[in-house]
Amino acid sequence: TPTTTDGCSDNGSVTNDHPLPIFPVGTTVVTWTVKDAAGNTATCQQNVTVVDTQDPFINCPGNRTVNADAGKCYATNVSLGTPTTFDNCGVASVTNNAPVQFPVGTTVVTWTVTDVHGRTSTCSQNVTVRDNQDPTIVCPADITVNADAGNCQSTIDNLGTPTTNDNCGVQSVTNNHPSSIYPVGTTNVTWTVTDLHGRKIGRASCRE
């Protein structure tokens, strides 16, 4: 309520130009007018500032699990979905920090909603990329040798090296015949390649 005085009479009126009870966010200038009994007037102004203290709301899409792209250790073109957002004054933007390529494993994507007054909220979504591709292995060529002199066996120190490949990388290459002694006859040696994520595959190669 404004304070008013008049030298002649107290019979007058006090009004303002904002009769509605609703004030928008921001500053509204209210002009008050006092009129005395003789019709003389005076005015003053009052600022009413409404501040938006309410953060916007965001609910992330569900977590995603996808396979790596063929021959790659990452996934592209992952469909993340759309978050649910709301704000009392209005949403200005919705963004995320998702990479173009999601590596094998779990990547946390952060979504950010910004309202029209610059207030923000975030949520997190997990994107898990699985390595579903087996490594490949090609065994060394078969070996044929003669028995060592005076023995019914042969010593072979070098079996050769398998050719291996994997979309994410090879962790180890092993075989099931650690000894270098081979008896007369055919010995089947199984070579096994294991990739960085534990996927493995074996191939048998004959040694004579």
XYZ file of C-alpha atoms in Angstrom:
208
model
C 0.000 0.000 0.000
C 1.475 3.376 -0.992
C 1.682 6.268 1.451
C -0.251 9.354 0.244
C -0.912 12.871 1.572
C -2.898 15.850 0.291
C -3.166 19.378 1.641
C -6.861 19.855 0.982
C -8.742 16.657 1.475
C -8.346 13.008 2.144
C -11.238 12.224 -0.153
C -9.629 10.818 -3.283
C -8.492 7.537 -4.829
C -5.361 5.379 -5.122
C -5.093 3.003 -8.067
C -2.455 1.098 -10.031
C -2.214 -0.109 -13.594
C -1.761 -3.799 -12.739
C -5.009 -5.067 -11.259
C -4.272 -8.733 -12.093
C -2.727 -10.934 -9.379
C -0.417 -12.753 -11.829
C 3.085 -11.403 -12.486
C 5.317 -13.046 -15.112
C 8.936 -14.015 -14.447
C 11.049 -10.900 -14.866
C 10.439 -7.295 -13.763
C 7.069 -5.625 -14.098
C 6.812 -1.866 -13.504
C 3.626 -0.976 -11.606
C 2.492 2.662 -11.794
C 0.485 3.925 -8.826
C -1.767 6.995 -9.192
C -3.230 9.065 -6.384
C -6.057 11.530 -7.128
C -7.355 14.071 -4.646
C -10.888 15.426 -4.318
C -10.101 18.291 -6.706
C -8.919 15.927 -9.433
C -5.213 16.569 -9.020
C -2.981 13.510 -9.479
C 0.483 12.238 -8.649
C 2.213 8.992 -9.621
C 5.028 6.719 -8.463
C 6.446 3.477 -9.763
C 7.122 0.152 -8.106
C 9.138 -2.764 -9.528
C 7.838 -6.284 -9.012
C 10.509 -8.872 -9.884
C 9.639 -12.575 -10.161
C 12.620 -14.946 -10.164
C 12.479 -18.452 -11.668
C 14.101 -20.631 -8.990
C 12.738 -23.933 -10.318
C 15.112 -26.260 -12.152
C 13.804 -27.998 -15.261
C 13.007 -31.709 -15.100
C 14.641 -34.401 -17.251
C 14.244 -38.175 -17.362
C 16.782 -39.996 -19.540
C 15.914 -42.662 -22.098
C 16.567 -46.237 -21.031
C 20.047 -47.754 -21.131
C 21.175 -49.211 -24.445
C 23.121 -52.412 -25.224
C 24.409 -52.904 -28.779
C 26.998 -54.955 -30.651
C 30.184 -53.493 -32.050
C 30.196 -52.647 -35.748
C 31.498 -55.445 -37.991
C 35.289 -55.482 -37.904
C 35.401 -52.579 -35.424
C 35.952 -52.205 -31.697
C 33.213 -49.592 -31.420
C 29.611 -48.958 -32.395
C 28.252 -46.074 -34.437
C 24.755 -44.812 -35.231
C 23.503 -45.836 -31.791
C 19.878 -44.814 -31.275
C 19.811 -43.171 -27.850
C 16.131 -42.314 -27.699
C 14.597 -39.071 -26.442
C 14.503 -37.850 -22.819
C 11.347 -36.572 -21.167
C 11.642 -32.908 -20.142
C 9.498 -30.265 -18.478
C 9.880 -26.753 -17.088
C 7.500 -24.307 -15.452
C 8.543 -21.533 -17.870
C 9.703 -23.513 -20.901
C 12.588 -25.661 -22.168
C 15.206 -23.886 -24.270
C 17.429 -26.838 -25.255
C 18.208 -30.508 -24.662
C 21.749 -31.721 -25.373
C 24.011 -34.681 -24.637
C 27.727 -35.444 -24.731
C 27.467 -38.696 -26.689
C 30.507 -39.503 -28.868
C 30.231 -40.422 -32.531
C 31.874 -43.770 -31.779
C 31.023 -45.753 -28.640
C 33.933 -48.021 -27.643
C 33.410 -51.576 -26.480
C 32.388 -51.378 -22.827
C 30.051 -48.937 -21.079
C 29.927 -45.233 -21.884
C 27.952 -42.878 -19.631
C 26.040 -40.310 -21.679
C 25.048 -37.139 -19.808
C 21.902 -35.380 -20.988
C 21.385 -31.699 -20.095
C 18.141 -29.727 -20.244
C 18.293 -25.919 -20.104
C 15.228 -23.780 -19.457
C 14.493 -20.367 -20.933
C 16.108 -18.676 -17.935
C 19.344 -20.645 -18.080
C 18.674 -23.128 -15.298
C 19.831 -26.668 -16.013
C 19.325 -30.264 -14.901
C 21.089 -33.453 -15.987
C 20.562 -37.203 -16.090
C 22.722 -40.148 -17.138
C 22.224 -42.973 -19.621
C 24.488 -46.033 -20.016
C 25.405 -47.258 -23.498
C 27.056 -50.687 -23.442
C 28.814 -52.008 -26.549
C 29.468 -55.758 -26.669
C 32.294 -57.409 -28.565
C 30.386 -60.277 -30.161
C 33.011 -61.043 -32.819
C 35.331 -64.051 -32.436
C 38.987 -63.642 -33.249
C 40.335 -65.486 -36.290
C 43.313 -67.786 -36.516
C 45.096 -69.567 -39.343
C 47.511 -72.261 -38.192
C 51.085 -72.536 -39.432
C 51.667 -75.056 -42.191
C 51.854 -78.748 -41.272
C 55.332 -80.056 -40.510
C 56.783 -83.392 -41.634
C 60.211 -84.364 -40.270
C 62.293 -87.498 -39.793
C 62.815 -89.074 -36.383
C 66.013 -88.074 -34.612
C 68.906 -90.509 -35.144
C 68.532 -93.514 -32.869
C 65.188 -92.288 -31.465
C 61.513 -92.916 -32.120
C 60.778 -89.229 -31.799
C 61.790 -85.873 -33.154
C 62.631 -82.574 -31.506
C 60.849 -79.603 -33.083
C 61.750 -76.281 -31.539
C 59.817 -74.034 -33.890
C 56.256 -74.846 -34.931
C 55.825 -71.570 -36.760
C 53.475 -68.714 -35.912
C 49.728 -68.665 -36.546
C 48.161 -65.725 -38.321
C 45.617 -64.066 -36.019
C 43.272 -61.114 -36.147
C 40.562 -59.533 -34.024
C 38.414 -56.425 -34.230
C 39.561 -55.274 -30.773
C 42.958 -56.932 -30.460
C 44.559 -60.266 -29.657
C 45.449 -60.968 -26.039
C 47.186 -64.327 -26.358
C 48.026 -67.188 -28.706
C 48.716 -70.604 -27.180
C 48.859 -74.267 -28.147
C 48.244 -77.491 -26.266
C 51.692 -79.048 -26.851
C 54.280 -77.150 -24.817
C 56.881 -79.886 -25.222
C 59.281 -79.836 -28.154
C 59.368 -83.665 -28.288
C 57.066 -85.317 -30.838
C 56.735 -89.098 -31.174
C 56.728 -90.854 -34.521
C 53.246 -90.579 -35.991
C 50.860 -87.679 -36.232
C 50.385 -85.254 -33.359
C 47.480 -82.870 -33.539
C 48.401 -79.469 -32.102
C 45.500 -77.155 -31.274
C 46.264 -73.462 -31.384
C 43.969 -71.091 -29.473
C 43.687 -67.344 -29.919
C 42.022 -65.225 -27.206
C 41.012 -61.614 -27.797
C 41.106 -58.707 -25.347
C 37.564 -59.398 -24.172
C 38.045 -63.095 -23.496
C 36.550 -64.453 -26.699
C 38.607 -67.353 -28.011
C 38.725 -69.779 -30.879
C 40.914 -72.818 -31.541
C 42.118 -74.538 -34.682
C 43.894 -77.929 -34.960
C 47.026 -78.277 -37.059
C 48.705 -81.612 -37.715
C 52.379 -82.115 -36.896
C 54.198 -85.282 -38.006
